[in-house]
Coordinates of C-alpha atoms in Angstrom, one line a residue:
Chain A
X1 CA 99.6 145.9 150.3
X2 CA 101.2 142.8 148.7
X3 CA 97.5 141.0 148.9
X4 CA 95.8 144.1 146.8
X5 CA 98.6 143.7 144.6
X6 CA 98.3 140.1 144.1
X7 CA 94.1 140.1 143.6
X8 CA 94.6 143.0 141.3
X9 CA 96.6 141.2 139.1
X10 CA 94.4 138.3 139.4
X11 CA 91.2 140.5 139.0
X12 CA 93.1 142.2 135.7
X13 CA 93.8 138.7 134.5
X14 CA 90.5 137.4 134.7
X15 CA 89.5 140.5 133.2
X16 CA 91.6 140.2 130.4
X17 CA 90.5 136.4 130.0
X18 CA 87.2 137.0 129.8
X19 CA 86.7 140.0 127.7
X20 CA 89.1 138.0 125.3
X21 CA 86.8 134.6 124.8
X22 CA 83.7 137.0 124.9
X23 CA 85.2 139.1 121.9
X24 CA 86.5 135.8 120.0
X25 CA 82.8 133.9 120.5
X26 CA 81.4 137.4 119.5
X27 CA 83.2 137.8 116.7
X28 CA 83.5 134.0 115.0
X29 CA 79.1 133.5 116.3
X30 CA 78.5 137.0 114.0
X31 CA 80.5 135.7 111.1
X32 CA 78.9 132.2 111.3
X33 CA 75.3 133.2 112.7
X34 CA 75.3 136.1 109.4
X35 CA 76.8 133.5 107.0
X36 CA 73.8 130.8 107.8
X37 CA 71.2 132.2 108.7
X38 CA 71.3 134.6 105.1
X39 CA 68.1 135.2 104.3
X40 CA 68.2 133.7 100.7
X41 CA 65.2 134.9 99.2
X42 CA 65.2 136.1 95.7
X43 CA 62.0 135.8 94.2
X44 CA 62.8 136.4 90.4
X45 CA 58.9 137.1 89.2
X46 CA 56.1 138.6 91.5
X47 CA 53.4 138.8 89.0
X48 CA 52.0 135.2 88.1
X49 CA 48.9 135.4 85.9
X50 CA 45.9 133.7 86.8
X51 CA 43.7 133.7 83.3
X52 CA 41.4 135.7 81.7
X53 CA 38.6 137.6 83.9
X54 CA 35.8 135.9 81.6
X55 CA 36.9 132.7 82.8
X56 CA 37.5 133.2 86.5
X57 CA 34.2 131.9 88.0
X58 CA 32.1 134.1 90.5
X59 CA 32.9 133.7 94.1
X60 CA 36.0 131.8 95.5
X61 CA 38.6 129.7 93.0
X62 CA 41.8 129.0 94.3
X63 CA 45.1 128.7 92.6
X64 CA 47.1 126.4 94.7
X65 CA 50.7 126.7 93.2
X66 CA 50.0 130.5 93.9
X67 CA 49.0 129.5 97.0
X68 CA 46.4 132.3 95.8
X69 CA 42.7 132.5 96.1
X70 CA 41.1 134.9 93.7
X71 CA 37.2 136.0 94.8
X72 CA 35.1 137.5 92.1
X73 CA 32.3 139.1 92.6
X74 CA 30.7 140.4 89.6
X75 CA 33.6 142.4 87.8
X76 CA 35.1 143.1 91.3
X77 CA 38.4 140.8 91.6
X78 CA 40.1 140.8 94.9
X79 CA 42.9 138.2 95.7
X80 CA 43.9 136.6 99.1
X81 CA 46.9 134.3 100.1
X82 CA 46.2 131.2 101.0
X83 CA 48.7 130.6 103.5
X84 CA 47.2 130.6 107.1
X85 CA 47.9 133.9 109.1
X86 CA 48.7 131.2 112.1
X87 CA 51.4 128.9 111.3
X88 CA 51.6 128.8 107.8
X89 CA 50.0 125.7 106.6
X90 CA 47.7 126.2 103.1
X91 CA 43.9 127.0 104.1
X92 CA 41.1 125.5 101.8
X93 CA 38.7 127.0 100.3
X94 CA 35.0 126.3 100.9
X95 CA 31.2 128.2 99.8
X96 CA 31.3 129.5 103.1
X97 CA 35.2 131.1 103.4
X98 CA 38.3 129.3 104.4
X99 CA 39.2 126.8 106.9
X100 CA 42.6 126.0 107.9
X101 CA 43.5 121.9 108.8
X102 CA 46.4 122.1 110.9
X103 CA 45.0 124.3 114.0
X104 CA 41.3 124.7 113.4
X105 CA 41.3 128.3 111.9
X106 CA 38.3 129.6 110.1
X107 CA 37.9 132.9 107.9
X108 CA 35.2 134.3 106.2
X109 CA 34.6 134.6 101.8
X110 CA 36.6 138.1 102.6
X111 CA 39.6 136.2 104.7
X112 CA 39.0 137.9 108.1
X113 CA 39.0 135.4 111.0
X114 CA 36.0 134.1 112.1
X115 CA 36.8 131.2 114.6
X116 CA 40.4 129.6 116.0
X117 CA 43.9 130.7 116.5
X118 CA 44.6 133.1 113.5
X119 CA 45.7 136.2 114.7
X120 CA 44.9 138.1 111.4
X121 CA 43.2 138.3 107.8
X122 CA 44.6 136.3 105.1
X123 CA 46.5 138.7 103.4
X124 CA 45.6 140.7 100.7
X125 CA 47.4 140.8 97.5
X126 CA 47.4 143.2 94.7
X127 CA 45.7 142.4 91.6
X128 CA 45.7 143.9 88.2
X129 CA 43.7 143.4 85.1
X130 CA 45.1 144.4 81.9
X131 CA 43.7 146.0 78.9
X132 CA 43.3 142.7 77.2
X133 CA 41.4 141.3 80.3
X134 CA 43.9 139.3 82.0
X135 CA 44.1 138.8 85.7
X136 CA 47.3 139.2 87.6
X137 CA 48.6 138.8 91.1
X138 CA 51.8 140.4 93.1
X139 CA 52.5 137.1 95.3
X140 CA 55.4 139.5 96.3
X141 CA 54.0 140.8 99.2
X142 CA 53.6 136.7 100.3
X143 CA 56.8 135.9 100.4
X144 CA 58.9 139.2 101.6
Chain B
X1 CA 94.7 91.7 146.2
X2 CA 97.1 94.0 144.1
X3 CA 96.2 97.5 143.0
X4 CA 95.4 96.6 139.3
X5 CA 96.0 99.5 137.1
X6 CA 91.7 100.5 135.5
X7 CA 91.2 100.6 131.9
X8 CA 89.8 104.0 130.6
X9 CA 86.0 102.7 130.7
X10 CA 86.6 101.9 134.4
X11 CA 86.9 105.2 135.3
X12 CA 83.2 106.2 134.3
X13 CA 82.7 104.9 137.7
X14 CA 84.9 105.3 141.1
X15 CA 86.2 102.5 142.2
X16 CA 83.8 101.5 145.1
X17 CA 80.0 102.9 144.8
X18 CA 77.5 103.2 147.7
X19 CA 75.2 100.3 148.1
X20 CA 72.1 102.3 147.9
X21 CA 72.4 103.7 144.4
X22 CA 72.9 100.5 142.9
X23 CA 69.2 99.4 144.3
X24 CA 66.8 99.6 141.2
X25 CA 64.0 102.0 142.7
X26 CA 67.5 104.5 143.9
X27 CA 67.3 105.7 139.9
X28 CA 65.1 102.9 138.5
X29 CA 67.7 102.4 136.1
X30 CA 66.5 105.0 133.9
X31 CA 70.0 106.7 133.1
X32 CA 71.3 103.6 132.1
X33 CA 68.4 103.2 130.1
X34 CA 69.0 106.4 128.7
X35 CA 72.5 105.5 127.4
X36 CA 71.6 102.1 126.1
X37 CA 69.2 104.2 123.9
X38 CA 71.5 106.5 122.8
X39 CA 73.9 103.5 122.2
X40 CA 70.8 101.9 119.7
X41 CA 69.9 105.1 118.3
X42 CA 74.2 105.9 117.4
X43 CA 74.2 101.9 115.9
X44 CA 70.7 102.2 113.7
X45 CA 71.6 105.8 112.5
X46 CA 75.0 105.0 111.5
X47 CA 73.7 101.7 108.9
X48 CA 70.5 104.5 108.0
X49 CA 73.9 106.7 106.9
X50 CA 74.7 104.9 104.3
X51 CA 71.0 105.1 102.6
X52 CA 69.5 108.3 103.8
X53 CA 69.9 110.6 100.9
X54 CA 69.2 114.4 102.0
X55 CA 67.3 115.9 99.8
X56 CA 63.9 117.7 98.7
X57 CA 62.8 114.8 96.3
X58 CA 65.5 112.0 97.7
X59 CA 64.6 111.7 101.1
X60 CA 61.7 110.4 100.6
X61 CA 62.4 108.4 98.0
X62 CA 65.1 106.8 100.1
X63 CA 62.8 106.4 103.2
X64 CA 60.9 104.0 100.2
X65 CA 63.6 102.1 99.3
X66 CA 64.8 101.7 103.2
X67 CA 61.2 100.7 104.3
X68 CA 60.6 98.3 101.0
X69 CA 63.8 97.2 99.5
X70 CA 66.8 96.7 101.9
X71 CA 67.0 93.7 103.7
X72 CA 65.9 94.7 107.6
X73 CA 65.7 97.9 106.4
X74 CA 62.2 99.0 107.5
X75 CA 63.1 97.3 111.0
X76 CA 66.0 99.2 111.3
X77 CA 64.2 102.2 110.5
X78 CA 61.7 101.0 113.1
X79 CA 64.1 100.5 115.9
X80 CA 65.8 103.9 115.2
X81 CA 62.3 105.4 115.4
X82 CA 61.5 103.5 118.7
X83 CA 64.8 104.4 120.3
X84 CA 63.7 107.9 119.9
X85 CA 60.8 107.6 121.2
X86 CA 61.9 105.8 124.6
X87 CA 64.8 108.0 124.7
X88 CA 62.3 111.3 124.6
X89 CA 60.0 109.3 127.4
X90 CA 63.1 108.6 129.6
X91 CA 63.9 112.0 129.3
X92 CA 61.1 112.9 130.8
X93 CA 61.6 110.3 133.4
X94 CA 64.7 110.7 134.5
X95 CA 63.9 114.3 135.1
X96 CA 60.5 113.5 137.4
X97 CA 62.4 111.0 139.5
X98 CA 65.7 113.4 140.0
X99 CA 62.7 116.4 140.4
X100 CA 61.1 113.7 143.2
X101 CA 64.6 113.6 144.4
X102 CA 65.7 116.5 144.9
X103 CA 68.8 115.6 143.7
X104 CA 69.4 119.0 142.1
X105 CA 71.0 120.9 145.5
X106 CA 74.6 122.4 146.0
X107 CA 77.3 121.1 144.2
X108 CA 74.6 118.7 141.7
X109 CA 72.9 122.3 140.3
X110 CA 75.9 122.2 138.0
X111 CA 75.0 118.3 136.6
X112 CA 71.1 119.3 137.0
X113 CA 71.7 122.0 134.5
X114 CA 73.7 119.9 132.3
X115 CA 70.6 117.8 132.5
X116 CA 68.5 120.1 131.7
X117 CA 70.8 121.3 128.5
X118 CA 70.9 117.5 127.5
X119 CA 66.8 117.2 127.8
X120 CA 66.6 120.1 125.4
X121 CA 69.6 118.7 122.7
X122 CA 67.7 115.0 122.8
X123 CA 64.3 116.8 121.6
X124 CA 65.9 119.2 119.1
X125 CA 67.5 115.4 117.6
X126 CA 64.1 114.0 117.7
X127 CA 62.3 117.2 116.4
X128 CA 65.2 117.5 113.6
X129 CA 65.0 113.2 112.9
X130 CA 61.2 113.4 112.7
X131 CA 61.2 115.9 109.6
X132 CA 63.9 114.2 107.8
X133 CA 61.3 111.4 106.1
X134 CA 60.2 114.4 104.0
X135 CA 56.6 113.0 104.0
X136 CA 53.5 114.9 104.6
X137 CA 53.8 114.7 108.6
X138 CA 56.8 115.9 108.4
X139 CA 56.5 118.7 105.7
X140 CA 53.2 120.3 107.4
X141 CA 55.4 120.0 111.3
X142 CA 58.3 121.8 109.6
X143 CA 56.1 124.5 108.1
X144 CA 54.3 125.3 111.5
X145 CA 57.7 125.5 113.4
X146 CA 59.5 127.1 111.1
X147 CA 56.5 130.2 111.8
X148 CA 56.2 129.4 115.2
X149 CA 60.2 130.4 115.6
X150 CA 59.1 133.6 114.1
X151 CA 57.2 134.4 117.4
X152 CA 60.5 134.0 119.5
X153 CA 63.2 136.7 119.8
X154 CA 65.5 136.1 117.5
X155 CA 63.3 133.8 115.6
X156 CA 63.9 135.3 112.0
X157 CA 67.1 134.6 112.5
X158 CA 66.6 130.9 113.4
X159 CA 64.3 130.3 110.7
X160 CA 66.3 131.5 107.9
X161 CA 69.3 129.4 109.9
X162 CA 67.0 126.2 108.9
X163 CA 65.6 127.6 105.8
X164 CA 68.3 128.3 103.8
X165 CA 66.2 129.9 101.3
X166 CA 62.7 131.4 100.3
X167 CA 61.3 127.8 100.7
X168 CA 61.3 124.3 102.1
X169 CA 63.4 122.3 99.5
X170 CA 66.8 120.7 99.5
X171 CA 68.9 123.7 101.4
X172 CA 66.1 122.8 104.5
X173 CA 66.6 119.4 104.2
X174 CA 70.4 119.4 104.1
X175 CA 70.8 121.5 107.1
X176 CA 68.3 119.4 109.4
X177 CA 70.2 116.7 108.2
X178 CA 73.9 118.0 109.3
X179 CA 71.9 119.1 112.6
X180 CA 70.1 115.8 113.1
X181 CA 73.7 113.9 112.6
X182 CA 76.7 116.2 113.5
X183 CA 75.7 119.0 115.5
X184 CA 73.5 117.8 118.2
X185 CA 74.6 113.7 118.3
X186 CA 78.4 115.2 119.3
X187 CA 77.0 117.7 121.6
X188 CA 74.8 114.8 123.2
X189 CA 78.3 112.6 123.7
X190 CA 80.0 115.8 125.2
X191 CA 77.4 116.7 127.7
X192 CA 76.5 113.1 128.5
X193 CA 80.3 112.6 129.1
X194 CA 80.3 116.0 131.3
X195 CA 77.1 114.4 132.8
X196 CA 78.6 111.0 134.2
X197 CA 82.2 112.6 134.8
X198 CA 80.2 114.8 137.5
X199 CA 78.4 112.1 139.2
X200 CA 81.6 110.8 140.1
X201 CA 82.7 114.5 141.0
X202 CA 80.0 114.9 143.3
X203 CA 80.5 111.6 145.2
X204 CA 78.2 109.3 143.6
X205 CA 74.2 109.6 143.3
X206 CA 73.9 110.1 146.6
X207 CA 74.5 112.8 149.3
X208 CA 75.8 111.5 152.5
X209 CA 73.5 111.2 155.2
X210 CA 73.4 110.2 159.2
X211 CA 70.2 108.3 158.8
X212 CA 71.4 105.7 156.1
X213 CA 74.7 103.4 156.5
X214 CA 77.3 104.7 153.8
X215 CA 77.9 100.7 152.5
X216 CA 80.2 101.2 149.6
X217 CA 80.5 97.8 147.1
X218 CA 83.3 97.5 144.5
X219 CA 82.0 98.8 140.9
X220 CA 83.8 95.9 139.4
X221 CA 81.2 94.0 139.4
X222 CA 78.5 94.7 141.2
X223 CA 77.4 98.1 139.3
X224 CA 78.2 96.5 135.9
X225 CA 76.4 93.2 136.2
X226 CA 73.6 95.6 136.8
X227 CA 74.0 98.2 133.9
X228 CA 74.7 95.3 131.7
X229 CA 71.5 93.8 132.5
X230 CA 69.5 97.0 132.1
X231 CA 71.0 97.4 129.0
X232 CA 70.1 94.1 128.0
X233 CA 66.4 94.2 128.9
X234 CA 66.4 97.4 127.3
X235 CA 67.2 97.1 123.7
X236 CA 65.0 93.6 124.1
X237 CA 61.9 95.8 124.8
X238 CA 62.9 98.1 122.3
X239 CA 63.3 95.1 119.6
X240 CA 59.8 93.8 120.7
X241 CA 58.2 97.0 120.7
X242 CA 59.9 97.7 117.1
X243 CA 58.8 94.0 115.7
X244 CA 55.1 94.7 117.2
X245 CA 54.5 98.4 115.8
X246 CA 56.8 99.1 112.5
X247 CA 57.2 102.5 111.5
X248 CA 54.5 104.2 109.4
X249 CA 55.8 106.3 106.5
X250 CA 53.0 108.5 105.0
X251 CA 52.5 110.1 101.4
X252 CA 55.3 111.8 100.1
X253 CA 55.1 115.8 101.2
X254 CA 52.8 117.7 99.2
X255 CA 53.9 121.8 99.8
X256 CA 50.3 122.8 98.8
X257 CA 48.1 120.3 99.8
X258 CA 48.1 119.4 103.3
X259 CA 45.9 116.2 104.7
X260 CA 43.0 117.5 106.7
X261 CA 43.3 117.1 109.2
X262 CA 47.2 116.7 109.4
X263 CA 47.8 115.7 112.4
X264 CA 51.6 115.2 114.5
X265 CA 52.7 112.0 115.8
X266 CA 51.5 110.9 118.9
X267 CA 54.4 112.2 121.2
X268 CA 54.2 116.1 119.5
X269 CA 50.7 115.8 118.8
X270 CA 49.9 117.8 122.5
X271 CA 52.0 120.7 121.0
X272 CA 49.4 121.3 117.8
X273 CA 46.7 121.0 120.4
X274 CA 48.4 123.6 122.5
X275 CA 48.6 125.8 119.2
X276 CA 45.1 125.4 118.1
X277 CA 44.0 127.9 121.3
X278 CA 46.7 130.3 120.8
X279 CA 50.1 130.6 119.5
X280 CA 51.3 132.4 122.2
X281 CA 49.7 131.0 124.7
X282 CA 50.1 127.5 124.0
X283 CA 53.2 127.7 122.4
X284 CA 56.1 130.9 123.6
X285 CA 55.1 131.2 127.3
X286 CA 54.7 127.6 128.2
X287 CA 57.9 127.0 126.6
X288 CA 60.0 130.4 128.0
X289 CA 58.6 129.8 131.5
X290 CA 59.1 126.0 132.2
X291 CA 63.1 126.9 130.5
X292 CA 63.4 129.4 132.8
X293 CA 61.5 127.7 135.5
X294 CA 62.9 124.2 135.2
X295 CA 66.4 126.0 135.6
X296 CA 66.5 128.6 137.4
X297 CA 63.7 127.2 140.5
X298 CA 65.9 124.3 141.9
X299 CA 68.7 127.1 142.9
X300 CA 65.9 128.7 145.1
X301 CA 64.3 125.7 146.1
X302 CA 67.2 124.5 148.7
X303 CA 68.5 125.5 151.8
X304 CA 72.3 126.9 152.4
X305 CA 73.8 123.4 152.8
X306 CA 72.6 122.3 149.2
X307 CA 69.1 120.1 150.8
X308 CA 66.2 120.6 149.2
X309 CA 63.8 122.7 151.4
X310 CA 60.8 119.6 151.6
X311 CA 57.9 122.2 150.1
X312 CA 59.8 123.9 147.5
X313 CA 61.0 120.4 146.1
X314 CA 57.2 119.0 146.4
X315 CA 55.8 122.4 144.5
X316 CA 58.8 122.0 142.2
X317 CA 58.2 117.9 141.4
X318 CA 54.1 119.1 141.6
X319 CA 54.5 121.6 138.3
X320 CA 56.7 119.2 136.5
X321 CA 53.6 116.9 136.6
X322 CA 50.5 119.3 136.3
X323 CA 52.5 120.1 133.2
X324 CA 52.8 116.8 131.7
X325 CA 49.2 116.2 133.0
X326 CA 48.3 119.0 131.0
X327 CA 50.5 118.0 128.0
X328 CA 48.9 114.4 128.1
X329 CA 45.5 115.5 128.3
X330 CA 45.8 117.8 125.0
X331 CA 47.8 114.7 123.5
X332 CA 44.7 112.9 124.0
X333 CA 42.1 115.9 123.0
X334 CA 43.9 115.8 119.7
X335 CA 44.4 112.1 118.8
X336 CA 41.1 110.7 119.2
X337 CA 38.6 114.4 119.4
X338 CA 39.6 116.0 116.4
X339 CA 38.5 115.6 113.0
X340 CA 38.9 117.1 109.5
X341 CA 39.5 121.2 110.1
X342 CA 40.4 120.3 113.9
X343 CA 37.0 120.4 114.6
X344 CA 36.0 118.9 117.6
X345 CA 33.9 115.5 116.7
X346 CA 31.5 115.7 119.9

């Protein structure tokens, strides 16, 4: 009787112990973990303008502090990031498509994958060409 | 003679030791080794304290004026650099010759986990140290690990907890730098404190057996005159080494143009290999099952009196080095068989 007693109180104590440093690390690792790991990412404009469509050449030209590449193909402007789909280093641009340096990967003038680890495309991003014939790109989409 | 009272240091070891573990191939001195490391890398990193300047544009600029302008300051740098590099290799040592052991059963699970813990905090300080340059090695090794956390639970999380912003700049460098100095150097002294104290709580390096006399010597000084001298040939080879290959520094980071091929350093360069066939392939699973298997295996692998069953420990020390053969081989794939766009040159 006296033993239950005794490893009851122990059991309740240990309990108590427990469940106390559990809801202390809980608590203090959610304030900190929330506080440095914010995900500080204001990107104040989307829409960078990459020049007039009569002066973007036909086929691939890339816009590196975009980390853009715009493909013409007669009036038809499409625009793909350049940051590899793999690991996120900067792909360059060739006649042939894209290759990337750090791990190999190759993609076609359209950015889908033609050879190495890249799981996917290269992303697409939305282009617009205003009334006065200038080219722009939501890089938006690239950094969210 | 008199009980003489023991100074604080003393009590790293007990009093008397067993005369096996202080012969050389008992641990081949590679702890030891281990510590008088650590001791070099504490000693280099504090003088590179006072220069180091973390930031986007100022780290690099200050790795320039370390490597061309203060007196000894590219060998310090160098020796730093070394140190790390030994200490990473001894790691890995230590590890196959406790694996080879078996020195990981009943009571010692606890200090082979601590190990373990201590393996992974001394390659998160060299991962972290090896960015800090700011160069282009470092810049292109931060971007692809920074996305390679992305593919681990949690790893959002841990990205933005390095990023500390939409980009790498100066937040990024300023929190590998508190990491790289504060965080992980004081958990390293903790756990490597925790790590001796238990040798002494589980009776020495050595379990007690029938078959071997139990010859105990005094510590005093028959374990020091040896330590000492490890630690003296140590930090000579390091010295040497760092007076025969100086540390490289290479263009200042470039976020949009990387080299091509950029290429890791030597040690890491397996990894990239490893990621070239697949990111989660070469890069999650091999990493979540040797954690969970390095861990958790060695509490299966012995009997209930704490000995390593004789097959388990051979399959156990036999993965630790198809692994590392593995590891080596794709070091070597990618160092001298890969060319611009990690093509493969033959």
């Amino acid at each position: 009787m006296c033993n239950t007693k005794e490893s009851r109180r122990k059991f309740l104590k240990k309990a108590v112990q427990v469940a106390g440093v559990a809801t202390g690390l809980g608590l203090t690792g959610t304030v900190a973990g929330q506080y440095i790991a914010f995900p500080n990412t204001i990107v104040p404009v989307l829409k960078k303008s990459v020049g007039m469509l009569a002066e973007i050449p036909q086929g691939i030209s890339t816009y590196r502090n975009f980390q853009v590449a715009i493909i013409r193909n007669n009036d038809h402007v499409t625009a793909k990031s350049l940051v590899c789909t793999h690991l996120g280093c900067i792909v360059s641009a060739s006649t042939k498509g894209f290759t990337c340096p750090c791990h190999g990967s190759r993609f076609d003038m359209q950015g889908n994958v033609v050879s190495g680890p890249a799981p996917k495309a290269l992303v697409s991003l939305p282009v617009e060409v205003s009334a006065q014939g200038e080219v722009f790109v939501d890089i938006g989409t690239m950094l969210s | 003679m008199a009980v003489q009272s023991r100074g604080f240091w003393a009590h790293i070891h007990a009093p008397k030791v067993y005369s096996r573990s202080l012969c050389f191939t008992a641990t081949f001195g590679l702890g030891v080794g281990l510590l008088s490391c650590m001791l070099l890398l504490f000693f280099t990193g504090a003088l590179l304290l006072f220069t180091y300047i973390p930031s986007m544009q100022g780290a690099y600029s200050s790795l320039q004026e370390i490597t061309w302008s203060y007196p000894y300051g590219h060998f310090i740098r160098t020796v730093h650099n070394i140190s790390g590099t030994v200490f990473v290799i001894l790691l890995a040592l230590h590890f196959f010759r406790v694996l080879w052991a078996g020195a990981y059963g009943g009571t010692r699970y606890k200090n082979y986990v601590i190990g373990v813990s201590l393996m992974g905090l001394g390659l998160c300080t060299f991962v972290t140290g090896y960015i800090l340059p700011m160069d282009q090695v470092a810049y292109w090794a931060l971007t692809v690990g920074l996305t390679l956390l992305e593919y681990f639970p949690a790893g959002n999380f841990l990205k933005h907890l390095v990023l500390g912003g939409a980009t790498i700049d100066t937040p990024t460098v300023v929190r590998l730098y508190f990491m790289h100095v504060a965080v992980f150097p004081l958990l390293l002294v903790l756990l490597s404190f925790l790590h001796l104290w238990r040798v002494r709580k589980d009776n020495g390096l050595y379990v007690q057996s029938k078959k071997h006399s139990v010859q105990k010597l005094t510590a005093d000084p028959h374990a020091y005159i040896r330590e000492a001298t490890l630690f003296i040939v140590t930090v000579i080879a390091i010295l040497l080494i760092a007076h025969f290959f100086p540390a490289s520094l290479e263009p200042r980071a470039a976020p949009l143009y990387p080299p091509n091929p950029v290429k890791a350093i030597w040690l890491l360069v397996g990894t990239q290999e490893l990621l070239s066939f697949s990111v989660f392939w070469g890069g999650v699973i091999p990493i979540v099952l040797c954690s969970i298997f390095f861990v958790f295996y060695p509490r299966v692998a012995c009997d209930q009196y704490g000995h390593p069953i004789q097959s388990r420990r051979y399959f156990l020390f036999s993965t630790a080095i198809s692994v590392t053969a593995i590891y080596i081989g794709c070091t070597i794939v990618a160092i001298w068989f890969r060319g611009p766009n990690w093509l493969l040159l033959y």
